[in-house]
Short mmCIF file of N, CA and C in Angstrom, two decimals:
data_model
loop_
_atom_site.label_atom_id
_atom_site.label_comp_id
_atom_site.label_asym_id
_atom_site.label_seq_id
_atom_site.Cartn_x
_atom_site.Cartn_y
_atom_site.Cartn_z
N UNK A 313 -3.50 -0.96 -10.59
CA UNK A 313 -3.76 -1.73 -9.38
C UNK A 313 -2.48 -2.44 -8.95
N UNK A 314 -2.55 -2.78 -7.59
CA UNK A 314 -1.09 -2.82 -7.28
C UNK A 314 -1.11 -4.77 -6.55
N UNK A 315 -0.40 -5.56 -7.06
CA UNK A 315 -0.56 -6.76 -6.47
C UNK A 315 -0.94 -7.52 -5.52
N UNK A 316 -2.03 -7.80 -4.94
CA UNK A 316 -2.32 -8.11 -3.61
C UNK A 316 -1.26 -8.53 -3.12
N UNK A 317 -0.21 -9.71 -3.24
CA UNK A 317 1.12 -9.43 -2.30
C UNK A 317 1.34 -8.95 -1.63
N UNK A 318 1.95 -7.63 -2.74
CA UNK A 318 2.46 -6.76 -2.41
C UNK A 318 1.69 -5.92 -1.22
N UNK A 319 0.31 -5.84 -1.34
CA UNK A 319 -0.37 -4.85 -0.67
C UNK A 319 -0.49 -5.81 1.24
N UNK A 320 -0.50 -7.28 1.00
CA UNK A 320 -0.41 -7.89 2.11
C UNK A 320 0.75 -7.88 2.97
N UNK A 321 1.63 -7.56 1.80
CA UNK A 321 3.50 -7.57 2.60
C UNK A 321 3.67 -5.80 3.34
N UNK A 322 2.90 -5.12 2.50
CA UNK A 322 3.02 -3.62 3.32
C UNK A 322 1.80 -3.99 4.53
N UNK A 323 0.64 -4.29 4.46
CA UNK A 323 -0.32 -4.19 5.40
C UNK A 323 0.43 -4.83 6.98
N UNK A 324 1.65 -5.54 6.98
CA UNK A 324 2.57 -6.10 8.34
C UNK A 324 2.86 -4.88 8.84
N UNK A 325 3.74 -3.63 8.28
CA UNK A 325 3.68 -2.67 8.56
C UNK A 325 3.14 -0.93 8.74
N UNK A 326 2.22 -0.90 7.90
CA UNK A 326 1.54 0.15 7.32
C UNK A 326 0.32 -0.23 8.79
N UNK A 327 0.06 0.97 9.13
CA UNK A 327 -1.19 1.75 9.82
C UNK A 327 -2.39 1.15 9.55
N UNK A 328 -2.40 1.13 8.39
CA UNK A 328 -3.77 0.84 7.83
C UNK A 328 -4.49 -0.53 8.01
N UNK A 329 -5.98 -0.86 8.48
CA UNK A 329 -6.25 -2.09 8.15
C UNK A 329 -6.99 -2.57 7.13
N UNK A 330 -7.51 -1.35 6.12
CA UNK A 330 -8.14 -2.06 5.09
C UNK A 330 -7.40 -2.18 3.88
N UNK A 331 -7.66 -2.69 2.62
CA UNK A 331 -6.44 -3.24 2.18
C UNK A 331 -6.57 -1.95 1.07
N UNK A 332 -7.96 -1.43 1.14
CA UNK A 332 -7.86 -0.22 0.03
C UNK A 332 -7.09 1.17 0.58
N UNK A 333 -6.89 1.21 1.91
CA UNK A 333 -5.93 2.02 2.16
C UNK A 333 -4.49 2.02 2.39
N UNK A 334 -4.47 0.48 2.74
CA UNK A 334 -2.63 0.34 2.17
C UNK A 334 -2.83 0.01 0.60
N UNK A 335 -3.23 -0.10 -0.35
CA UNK A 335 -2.94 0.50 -1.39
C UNK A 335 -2.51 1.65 -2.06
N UNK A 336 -3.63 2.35 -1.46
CA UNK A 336 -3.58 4.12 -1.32
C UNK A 336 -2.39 4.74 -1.06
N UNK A 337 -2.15 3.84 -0.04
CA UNK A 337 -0.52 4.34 0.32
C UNK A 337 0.62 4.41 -0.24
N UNK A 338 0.62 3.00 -0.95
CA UNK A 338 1.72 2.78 -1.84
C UNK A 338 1.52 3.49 -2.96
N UNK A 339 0.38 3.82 -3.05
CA UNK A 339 -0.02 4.97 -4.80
C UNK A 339 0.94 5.81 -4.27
N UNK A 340 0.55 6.73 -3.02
CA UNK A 340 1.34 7.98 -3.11
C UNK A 340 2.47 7.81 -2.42
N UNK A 341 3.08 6.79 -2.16
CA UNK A 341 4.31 7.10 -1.99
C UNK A 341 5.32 6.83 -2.97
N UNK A 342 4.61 5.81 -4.09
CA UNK A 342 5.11 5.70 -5.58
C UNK A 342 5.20 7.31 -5.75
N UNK A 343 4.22 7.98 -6.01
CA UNK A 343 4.33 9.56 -6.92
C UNK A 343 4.88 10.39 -5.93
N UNK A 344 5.24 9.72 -4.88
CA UNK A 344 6.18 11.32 -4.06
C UNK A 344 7.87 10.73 -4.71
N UNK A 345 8.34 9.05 -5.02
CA UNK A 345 9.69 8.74 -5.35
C UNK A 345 9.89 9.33 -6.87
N UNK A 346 8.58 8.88 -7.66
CA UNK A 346 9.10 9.59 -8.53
C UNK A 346 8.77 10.82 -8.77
#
């Protein structure tokens, strides 16, 4: 699970308005860096 923070500091920019899909997001864009 990824820090609400964090998930509030992407939700300023990210598409998304629910917070389970800017999560989602940051999952896979974690596993596309590494």
């Amino acid at each position: 699970m990824i820090p609400q923070r964090y998930i509030e500091e992407w939700k300023a920019v990210a598409p998304w308005s629910m917070d389970a899909q800017v999560e989602q997001d940051l999952v896979i864009a974690r596993a596309i860096v590494e």
